mmCIF file of C-alpha atoms in Angstrom:
data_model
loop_
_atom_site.group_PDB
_atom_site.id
_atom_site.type_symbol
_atom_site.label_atom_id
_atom_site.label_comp_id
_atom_site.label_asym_id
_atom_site.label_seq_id
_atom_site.Cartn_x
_atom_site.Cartn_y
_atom_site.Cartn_z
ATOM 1 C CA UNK M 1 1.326 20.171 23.521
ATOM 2 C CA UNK M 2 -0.099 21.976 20.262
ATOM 3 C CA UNK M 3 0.520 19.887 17.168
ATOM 4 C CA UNK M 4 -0.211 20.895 13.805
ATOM 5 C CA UNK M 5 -1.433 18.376 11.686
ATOM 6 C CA UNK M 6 -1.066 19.378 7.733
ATOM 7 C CA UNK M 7 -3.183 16.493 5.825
ATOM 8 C CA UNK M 8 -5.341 16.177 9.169
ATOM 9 C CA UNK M 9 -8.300 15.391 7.200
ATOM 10 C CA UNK M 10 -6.585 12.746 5.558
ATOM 11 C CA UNK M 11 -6.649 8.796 5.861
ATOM 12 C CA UNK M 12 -3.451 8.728 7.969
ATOM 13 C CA UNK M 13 -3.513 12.423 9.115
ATOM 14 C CA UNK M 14 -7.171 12.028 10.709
ATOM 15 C CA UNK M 15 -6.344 8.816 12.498
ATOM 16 C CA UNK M 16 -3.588 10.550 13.662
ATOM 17 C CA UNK M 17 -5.426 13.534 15.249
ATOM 18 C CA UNK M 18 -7.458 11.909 16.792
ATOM 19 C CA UNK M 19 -5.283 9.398 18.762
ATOM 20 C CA UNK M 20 -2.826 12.595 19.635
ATOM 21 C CA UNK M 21 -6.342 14.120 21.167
ATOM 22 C CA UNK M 22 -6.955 10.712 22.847
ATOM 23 C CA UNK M 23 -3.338 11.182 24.312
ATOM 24 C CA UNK M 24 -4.244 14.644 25.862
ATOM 25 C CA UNK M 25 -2.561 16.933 22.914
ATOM 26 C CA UNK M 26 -4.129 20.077 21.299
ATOM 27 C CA UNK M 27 -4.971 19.341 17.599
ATOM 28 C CA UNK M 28 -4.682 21.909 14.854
ATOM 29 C CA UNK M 29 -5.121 20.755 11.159
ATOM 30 C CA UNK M 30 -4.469 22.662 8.207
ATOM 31 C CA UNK M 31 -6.186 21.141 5.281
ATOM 32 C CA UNK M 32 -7.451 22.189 1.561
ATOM 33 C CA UNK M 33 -9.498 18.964 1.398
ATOM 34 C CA UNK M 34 -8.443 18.530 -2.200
ATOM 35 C CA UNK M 35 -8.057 14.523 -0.764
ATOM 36 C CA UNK M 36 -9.309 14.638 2.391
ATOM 37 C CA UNK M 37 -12.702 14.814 3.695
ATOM 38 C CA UNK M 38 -13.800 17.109 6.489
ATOM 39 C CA UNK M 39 -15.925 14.924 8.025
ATOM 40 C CA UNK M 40 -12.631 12.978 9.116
ATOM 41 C CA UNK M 41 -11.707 15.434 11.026
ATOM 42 C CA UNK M 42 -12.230 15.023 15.057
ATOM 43 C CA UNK M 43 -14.721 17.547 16.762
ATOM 44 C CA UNK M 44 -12.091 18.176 19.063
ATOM 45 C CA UNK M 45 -9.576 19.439 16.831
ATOM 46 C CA UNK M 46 -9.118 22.869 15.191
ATOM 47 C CA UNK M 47 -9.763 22.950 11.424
ATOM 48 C CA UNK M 48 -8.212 25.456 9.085
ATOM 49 C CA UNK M 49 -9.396 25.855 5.315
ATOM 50 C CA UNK M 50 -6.152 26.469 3.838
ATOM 51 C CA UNK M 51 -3.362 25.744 1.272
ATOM 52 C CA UNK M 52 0.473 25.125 1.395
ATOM 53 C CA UNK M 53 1.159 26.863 -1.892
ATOM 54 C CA UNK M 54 -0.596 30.248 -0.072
ATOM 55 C CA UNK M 55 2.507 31.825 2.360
ATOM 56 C CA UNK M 56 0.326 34.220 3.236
ATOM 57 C CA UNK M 57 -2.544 31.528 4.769
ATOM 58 C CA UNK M 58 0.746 29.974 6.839
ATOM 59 C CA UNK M 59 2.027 33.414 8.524
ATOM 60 C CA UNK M 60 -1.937 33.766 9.068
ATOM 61 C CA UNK M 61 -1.959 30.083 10.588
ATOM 62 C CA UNK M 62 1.221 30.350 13.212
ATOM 63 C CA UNK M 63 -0.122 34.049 13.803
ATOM 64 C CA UNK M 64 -3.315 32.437 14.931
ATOM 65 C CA UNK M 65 -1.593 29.919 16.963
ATOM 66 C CA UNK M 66 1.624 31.217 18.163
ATOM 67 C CA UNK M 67 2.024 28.468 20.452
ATOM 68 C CA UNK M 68 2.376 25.345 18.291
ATOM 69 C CA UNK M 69 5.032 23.328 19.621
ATOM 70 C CA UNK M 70 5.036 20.957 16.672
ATOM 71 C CA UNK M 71 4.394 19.557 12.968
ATOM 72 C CA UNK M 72 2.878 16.215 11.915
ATOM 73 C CA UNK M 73 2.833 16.927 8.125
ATOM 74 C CA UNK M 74 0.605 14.508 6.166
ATOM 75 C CA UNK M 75 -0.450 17.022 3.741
ATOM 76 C CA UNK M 76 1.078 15.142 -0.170
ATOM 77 C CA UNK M 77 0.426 14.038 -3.540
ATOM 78 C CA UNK M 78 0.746 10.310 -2.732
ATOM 79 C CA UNK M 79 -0.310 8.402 -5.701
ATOM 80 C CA UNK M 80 3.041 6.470 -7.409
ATOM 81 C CA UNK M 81 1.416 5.745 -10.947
ATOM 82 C CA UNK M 82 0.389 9.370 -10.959
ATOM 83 C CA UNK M 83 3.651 10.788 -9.961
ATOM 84 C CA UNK M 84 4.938 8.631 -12.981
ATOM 85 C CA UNK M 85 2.114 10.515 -15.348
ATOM 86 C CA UNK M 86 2.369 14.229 -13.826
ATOM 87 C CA UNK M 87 5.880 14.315 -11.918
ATOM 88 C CA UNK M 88 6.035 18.029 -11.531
ATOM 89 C CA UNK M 89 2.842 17.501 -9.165
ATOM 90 C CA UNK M 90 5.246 16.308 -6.667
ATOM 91 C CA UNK M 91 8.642 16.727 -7.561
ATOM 92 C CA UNK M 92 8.075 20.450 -7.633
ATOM 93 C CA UNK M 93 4.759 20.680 -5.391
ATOM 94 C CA UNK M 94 5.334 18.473 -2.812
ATOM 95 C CA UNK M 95 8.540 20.163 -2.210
ATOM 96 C CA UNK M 96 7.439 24.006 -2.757
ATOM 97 C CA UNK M 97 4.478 23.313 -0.153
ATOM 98 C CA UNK M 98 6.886 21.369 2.529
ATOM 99 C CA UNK M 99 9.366 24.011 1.955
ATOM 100 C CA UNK M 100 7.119 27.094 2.327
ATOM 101 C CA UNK M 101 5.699 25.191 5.364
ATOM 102 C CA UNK M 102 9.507 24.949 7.071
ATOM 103 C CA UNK M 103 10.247 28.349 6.248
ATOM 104 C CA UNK M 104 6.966 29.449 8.407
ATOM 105 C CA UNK M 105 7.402 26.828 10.939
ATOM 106 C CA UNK M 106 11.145 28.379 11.978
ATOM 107 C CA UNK M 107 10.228 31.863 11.437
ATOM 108 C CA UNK M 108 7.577 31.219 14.382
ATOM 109 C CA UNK M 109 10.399 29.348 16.098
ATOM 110 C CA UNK M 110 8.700 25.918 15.404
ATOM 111 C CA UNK M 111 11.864 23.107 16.071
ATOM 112 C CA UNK M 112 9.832 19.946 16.048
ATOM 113 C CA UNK M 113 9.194 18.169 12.830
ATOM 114 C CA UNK M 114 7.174 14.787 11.417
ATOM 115 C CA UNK M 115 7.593 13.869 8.140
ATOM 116 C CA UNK M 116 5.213 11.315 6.679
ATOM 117 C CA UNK M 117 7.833 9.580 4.258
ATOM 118 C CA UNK M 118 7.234 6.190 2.406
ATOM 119 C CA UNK M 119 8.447 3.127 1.520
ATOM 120 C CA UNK M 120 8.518 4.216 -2.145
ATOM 121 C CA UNK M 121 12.527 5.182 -1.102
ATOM 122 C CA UNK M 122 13.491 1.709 -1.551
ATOM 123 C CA UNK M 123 12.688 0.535 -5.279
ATOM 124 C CA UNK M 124 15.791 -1.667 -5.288
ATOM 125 C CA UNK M 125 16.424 -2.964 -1.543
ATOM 126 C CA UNK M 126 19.797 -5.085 -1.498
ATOM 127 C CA UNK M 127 18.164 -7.549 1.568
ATOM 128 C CA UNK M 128 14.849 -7.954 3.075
ATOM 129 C CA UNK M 129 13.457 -6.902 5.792
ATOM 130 C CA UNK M 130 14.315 -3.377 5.000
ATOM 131 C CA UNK M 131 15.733 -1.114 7.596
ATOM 132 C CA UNK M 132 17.105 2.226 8.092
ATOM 133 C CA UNK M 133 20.525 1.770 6.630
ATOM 134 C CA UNK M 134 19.367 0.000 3.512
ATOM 135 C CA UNK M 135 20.192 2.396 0.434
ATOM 136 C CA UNK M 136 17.980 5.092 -0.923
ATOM 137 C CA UNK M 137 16.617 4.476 -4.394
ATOM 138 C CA UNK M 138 13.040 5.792 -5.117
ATOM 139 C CA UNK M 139 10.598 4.555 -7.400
ATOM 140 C CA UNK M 140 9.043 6.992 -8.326
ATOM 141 C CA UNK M 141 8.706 10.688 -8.361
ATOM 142 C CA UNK M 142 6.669 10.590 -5.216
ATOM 143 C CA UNK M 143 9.481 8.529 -3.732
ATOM 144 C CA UNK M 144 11.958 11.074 -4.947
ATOM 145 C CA UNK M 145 9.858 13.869 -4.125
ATOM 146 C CA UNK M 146 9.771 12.631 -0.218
ATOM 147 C CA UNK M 147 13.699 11.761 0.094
ATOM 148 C CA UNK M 148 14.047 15.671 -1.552
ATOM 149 C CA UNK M 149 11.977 16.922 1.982
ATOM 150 C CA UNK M 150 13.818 14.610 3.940
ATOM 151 C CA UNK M 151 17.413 15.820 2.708
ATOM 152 C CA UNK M 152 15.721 19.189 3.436
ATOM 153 C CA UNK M 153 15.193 18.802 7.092
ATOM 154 C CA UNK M 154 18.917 17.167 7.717
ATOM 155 C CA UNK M 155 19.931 21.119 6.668
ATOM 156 C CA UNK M 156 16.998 22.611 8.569
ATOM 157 C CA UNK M 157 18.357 21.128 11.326
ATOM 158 C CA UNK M 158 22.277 21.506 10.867
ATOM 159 C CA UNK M 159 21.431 25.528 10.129
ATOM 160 C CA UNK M 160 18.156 26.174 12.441
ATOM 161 C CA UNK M 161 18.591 23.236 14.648
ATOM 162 C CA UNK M 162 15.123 22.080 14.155
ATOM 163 C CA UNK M 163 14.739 18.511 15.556
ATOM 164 C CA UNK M 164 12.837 15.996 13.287
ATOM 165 C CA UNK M 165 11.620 12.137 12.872
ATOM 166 C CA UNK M 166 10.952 10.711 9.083
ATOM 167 C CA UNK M 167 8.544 7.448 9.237
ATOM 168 C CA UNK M 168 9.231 5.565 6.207
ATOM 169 C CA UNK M 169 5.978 3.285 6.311
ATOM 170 C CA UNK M 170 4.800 0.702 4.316
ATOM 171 C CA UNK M 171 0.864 -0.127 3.137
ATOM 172 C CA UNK M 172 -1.516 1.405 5.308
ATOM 173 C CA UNK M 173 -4.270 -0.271 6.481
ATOM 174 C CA UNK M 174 -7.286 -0.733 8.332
ATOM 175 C CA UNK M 175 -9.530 1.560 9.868
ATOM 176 C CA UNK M 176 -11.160 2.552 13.303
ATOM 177 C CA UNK M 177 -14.994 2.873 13.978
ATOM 178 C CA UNK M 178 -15.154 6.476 13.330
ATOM 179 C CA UNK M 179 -13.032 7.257 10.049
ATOM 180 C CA UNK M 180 -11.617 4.981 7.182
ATOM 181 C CA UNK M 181 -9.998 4.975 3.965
ATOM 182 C CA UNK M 182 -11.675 6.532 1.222
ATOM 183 C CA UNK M 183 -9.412 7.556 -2.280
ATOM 184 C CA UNK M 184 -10.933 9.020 -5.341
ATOM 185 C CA UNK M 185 -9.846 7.219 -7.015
ATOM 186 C CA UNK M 186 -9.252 3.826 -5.010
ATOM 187 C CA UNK M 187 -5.970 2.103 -5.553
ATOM 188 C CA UNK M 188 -4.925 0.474 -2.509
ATOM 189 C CA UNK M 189 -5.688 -3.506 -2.455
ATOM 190 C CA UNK M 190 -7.768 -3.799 0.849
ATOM 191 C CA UNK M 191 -9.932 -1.709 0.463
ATOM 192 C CA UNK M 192 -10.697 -2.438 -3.456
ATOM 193 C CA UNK M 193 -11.147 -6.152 -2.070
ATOM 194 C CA UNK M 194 -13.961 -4.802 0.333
ATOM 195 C CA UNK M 195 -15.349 -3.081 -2.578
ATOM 196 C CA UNK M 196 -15.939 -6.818 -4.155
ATOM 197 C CA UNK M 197 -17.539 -8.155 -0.999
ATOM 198 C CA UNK M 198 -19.658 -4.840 -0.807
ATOM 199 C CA UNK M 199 -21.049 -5.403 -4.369
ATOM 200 C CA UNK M 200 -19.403 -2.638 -5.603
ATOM 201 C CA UNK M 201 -17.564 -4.216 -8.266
ATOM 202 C CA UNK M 202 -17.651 -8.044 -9.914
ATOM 203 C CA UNK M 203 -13.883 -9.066 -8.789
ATOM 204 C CA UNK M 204 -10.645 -7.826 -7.379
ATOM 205 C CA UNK M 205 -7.390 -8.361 -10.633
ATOM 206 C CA UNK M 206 -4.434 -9.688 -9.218
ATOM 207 C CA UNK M 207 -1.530 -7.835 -11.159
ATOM 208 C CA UNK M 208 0.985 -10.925 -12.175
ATOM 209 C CA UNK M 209 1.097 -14.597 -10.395
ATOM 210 C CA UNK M 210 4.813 -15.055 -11.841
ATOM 211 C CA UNK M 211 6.671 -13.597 -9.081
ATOM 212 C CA UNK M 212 9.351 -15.651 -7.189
ATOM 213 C CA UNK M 213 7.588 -16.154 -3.974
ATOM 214 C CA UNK M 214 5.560 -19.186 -2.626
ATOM 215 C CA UNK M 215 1.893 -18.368 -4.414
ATOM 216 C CA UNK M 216 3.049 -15.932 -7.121
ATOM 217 C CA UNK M 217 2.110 -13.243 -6.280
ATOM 218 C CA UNK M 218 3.666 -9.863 -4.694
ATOM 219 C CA UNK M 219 4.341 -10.254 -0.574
ATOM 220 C CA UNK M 220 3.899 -6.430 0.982
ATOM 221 C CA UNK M 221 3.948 -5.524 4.443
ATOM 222 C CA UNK M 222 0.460 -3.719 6.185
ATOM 223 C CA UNK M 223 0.851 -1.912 9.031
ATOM 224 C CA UNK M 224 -2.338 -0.316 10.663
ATOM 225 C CA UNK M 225 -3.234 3.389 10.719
ATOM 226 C CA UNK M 226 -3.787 3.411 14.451
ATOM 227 C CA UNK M 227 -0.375 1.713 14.748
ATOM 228 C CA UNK M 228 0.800 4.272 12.203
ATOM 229 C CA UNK M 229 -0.591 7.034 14.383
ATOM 230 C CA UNK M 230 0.991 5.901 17.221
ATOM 231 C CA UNK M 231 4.571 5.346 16.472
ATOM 232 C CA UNK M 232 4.064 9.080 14.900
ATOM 233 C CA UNK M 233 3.122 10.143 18.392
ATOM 234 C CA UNK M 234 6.321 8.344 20.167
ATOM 235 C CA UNK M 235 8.691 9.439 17.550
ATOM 236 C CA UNK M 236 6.855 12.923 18.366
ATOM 237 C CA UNK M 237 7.421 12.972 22.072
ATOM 238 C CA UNK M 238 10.433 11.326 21.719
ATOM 239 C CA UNK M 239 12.679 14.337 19.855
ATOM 240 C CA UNK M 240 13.561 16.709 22.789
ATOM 241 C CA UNK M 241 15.238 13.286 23.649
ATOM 242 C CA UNK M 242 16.653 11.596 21.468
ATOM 243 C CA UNK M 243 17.344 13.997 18.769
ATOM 244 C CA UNK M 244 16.166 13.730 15.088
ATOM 245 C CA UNK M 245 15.517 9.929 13.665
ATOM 246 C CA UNK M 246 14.141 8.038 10.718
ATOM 247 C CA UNK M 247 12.281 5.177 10.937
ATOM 248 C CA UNK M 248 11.081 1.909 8.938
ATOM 249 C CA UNK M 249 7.421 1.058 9.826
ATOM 250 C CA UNK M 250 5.584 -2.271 9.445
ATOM 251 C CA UNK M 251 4.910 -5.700 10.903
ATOM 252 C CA UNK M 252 8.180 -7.315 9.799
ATOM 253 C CA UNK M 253 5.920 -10.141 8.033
ATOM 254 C CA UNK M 254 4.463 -10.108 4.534
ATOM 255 C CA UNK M 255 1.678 -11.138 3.357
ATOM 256 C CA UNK M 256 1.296 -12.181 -0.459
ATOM 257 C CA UNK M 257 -1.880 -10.733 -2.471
ATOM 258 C CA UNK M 258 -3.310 -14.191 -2.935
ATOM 259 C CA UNK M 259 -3.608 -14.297 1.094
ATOM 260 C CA UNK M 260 -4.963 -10.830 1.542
ATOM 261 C CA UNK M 261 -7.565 -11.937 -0.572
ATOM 262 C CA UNK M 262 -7.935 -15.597 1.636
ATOM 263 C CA UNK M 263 -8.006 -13.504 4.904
ATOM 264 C CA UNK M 264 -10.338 -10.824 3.425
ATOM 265 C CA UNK M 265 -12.898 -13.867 2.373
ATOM 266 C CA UNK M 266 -12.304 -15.430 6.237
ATOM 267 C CA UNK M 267 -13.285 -11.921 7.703
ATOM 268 C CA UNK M 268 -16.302 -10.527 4.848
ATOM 269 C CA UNK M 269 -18.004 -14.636 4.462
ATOM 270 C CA UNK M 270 -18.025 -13.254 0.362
ATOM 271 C CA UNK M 271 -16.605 -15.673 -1.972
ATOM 272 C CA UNK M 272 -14.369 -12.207 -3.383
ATOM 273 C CA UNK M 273 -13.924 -13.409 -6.972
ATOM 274 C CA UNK M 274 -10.193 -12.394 -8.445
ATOM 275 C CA UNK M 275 -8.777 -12.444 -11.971
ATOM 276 C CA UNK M 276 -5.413 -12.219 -12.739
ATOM 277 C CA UNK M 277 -3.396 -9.763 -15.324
ATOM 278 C CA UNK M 278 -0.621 -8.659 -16.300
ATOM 279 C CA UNK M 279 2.099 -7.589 -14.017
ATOM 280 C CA UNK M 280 2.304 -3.804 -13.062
ATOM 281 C CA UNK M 281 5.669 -2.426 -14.122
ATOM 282 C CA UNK M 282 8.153 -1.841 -11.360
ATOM 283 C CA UNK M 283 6.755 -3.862 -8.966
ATOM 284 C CA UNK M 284 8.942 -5.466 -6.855
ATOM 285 C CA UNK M 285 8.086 -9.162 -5.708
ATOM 286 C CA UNK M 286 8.866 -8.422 -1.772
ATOM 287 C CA UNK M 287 8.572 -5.596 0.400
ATOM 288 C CA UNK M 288 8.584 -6.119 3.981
ATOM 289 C CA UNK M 289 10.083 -3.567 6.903
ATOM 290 C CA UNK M 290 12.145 -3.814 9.999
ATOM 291 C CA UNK M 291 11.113 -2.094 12.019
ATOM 292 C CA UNK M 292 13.258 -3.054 14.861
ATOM 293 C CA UNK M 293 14.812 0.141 15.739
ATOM 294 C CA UNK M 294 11.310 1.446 16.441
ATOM 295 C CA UNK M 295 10.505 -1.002 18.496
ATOM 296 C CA UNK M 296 14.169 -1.250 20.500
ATOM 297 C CA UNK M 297 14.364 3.080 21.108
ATOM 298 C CA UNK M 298 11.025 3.617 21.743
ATOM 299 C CA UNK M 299 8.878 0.621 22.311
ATOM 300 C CA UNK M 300 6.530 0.600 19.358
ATOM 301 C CA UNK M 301 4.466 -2.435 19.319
ATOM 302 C CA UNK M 302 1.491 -2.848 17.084
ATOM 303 C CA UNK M 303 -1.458 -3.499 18.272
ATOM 304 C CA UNK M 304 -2.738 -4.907 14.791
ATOM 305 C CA UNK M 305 0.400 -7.496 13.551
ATOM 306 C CA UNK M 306 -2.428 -10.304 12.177
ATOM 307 C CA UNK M 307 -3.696 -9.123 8.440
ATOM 308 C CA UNK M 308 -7.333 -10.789 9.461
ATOM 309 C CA UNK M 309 -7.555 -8.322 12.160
ATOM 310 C CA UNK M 310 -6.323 -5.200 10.051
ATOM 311 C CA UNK M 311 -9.190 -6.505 7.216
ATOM 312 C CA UNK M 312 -11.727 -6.767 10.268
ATOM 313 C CA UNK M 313 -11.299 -3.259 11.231
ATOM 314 C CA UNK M 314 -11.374 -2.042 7.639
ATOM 315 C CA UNK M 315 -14.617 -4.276 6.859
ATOM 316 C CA UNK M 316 -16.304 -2.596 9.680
ATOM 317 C CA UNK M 317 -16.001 0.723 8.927
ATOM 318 C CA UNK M 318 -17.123 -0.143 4.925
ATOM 319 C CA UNK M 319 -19.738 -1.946 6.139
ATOM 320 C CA UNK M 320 -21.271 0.814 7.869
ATOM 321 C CA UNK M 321 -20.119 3.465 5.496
ATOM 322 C CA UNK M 322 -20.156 1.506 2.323
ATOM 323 C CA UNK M 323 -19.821 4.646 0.094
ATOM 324 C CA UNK M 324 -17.121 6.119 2.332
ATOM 325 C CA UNK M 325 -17.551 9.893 3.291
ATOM 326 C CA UNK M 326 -19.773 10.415 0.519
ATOM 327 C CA UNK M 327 -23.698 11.165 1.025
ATOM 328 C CA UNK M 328 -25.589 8.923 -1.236
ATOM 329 C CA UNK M 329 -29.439 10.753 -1.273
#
């Protein structure tokens, strides 16, 4: 098939692409690079320059390809602690730019639909692991900004009966050979860890050892990018199907800051020096997926379910490209 892939030159959307090329699929991505980096971006696939805010540059895009048979759409602000500074940044633009992309996507009689959703939905889980039925309370703007698209496609499909698949996911991590993580700025813990054992900074700060768990420190649940990528793909060629799902996406198992940090100095050899401050408000102590239902409709299994081998595939790819996309002269 022909997917578009909005965010394709993204972390997640570029690992994506290219393991739906790898699977024998026709790769379009539609990117304005404002995060991404066009160097992610497999040979193989088509890349568009373009916007979600411009309508005109999406009639242009499905006029181009009239024979995309489906969406992957990546393309979001993502940051929480931003969304909490700048809210209308994704409480009005995430939703204008998903919404102007639906609106073209069933006008060129587009009825297949991946939303990358978040975690973020569940600030206040009732029991752990979290599943699908657990109740919706975002954390954020960004959070709230991703459950507003998702309530969006249950009408899209009750009025155009477009078929879609939301995949809640947890941390991603990890990276493959070719293309990594790289934020401007950096926020996510493995990769700031990596930046310590690269030299790029003196120590990694540990935000609060006071939590209720068995170190002290916050338990969160990775999940790697190419195991990201492909339950996208199954959830993709699984909608003609089995109709329009959401899905929880993660290992199942935390693991606590204090041993992301053990495993990361197992894998790098560095000693990875850590401080600790205070705690980061709204953090909750635990957050770990089920991810069961994946697994039992559509037999998602991650490749990647050991944290030392997520950190080994990330500390490859920053050890060969230790300032990321970025040409250092």
């Amino acid at each position: 098939m022909k997917i578009l892939v909005t965010g394709g030159a993204g972390y997640i959307g570029s690992a994506t692409a290219a393991e739906l090329l790898d699977a024998g699929h026709h790769v379009v991505v539609f990117d304005n690079l404002s995060q991404g980096h066009r160097a992610a971006v497999p040979a193989a696939a088509t890349f568009i320059l373009g916007d979600l805010a411009d309508r005109a540059a999406l009639a242009q895009l499905f006029a181009t390809h009239p024979d995309i048979d489906g969406i992957m759409h990546f393309a979001s602000y993502t940051l929480v602690g931003e969304s909490m500074q700048q809210p209308l940044l994704y409480l009005r633009d995430n939703l204008v730019n998903a919404a102007n992309l639906l609106e073209a996507a069933v006008a060129a009689g587009v009825r297949r639909f991946i939303l990358s959703s978040t975690a973020n939905l569940f600030d206040d889980p009732a029991k752990m692991p979290i599943d699908e039925h657990e109740r919706i309370v975002p954390g954020s703007p960004y959070g709230e900004s991703k459950f507003f698209i998702e309530r969006m496609l249950h009408w899209f499909e009750r009025i155009y009966g477009l078929r879609y698949a939301c995949m809640r996911y947890f941390n991603a991590s990890g990276d493959t050979p070719e293309r990594g993580e790289h934020h401007d700025p950096e926020t996510h813990l493995i990769p700031l860890i990596l930046q310590v054992a690269l030299g790029q900074r003196e120590q990694i700060t540990i935000f609060g050892d006071d939590y209720p768990t068995p170190d002290g420190t916050c338990i969160r649940d990775y999940v790697h990018v190419v195991d990201l990528a492909q339950a996208h793909i199954l959830a993709f060629e699984s909608l003609d199907r089995l109709g329009s799902r959401k899905y929880n996406l993660g290992n199942g198992s935390g693991f606590s800051v204090l041993e992301v940090i053990e495993a990361a100095r197992r894998v790098t050899g560095h000693p990875i020096p850590h401080v600790v401050g205070p705690r980061r408000a709204g953090d909750p102590a635990i957050l770990v997926a089920s991810a069961e239902s994946i697994r039992q409709e559509l037999g998602w299994q991650p490749r990647y379910p050991d944290i030392e081998a997520i950190i080994a595939t990330a500390w490859e790819w920053h050890r060969s490209h230790p300032h990321g996309y970025s040409i250092i002269a």
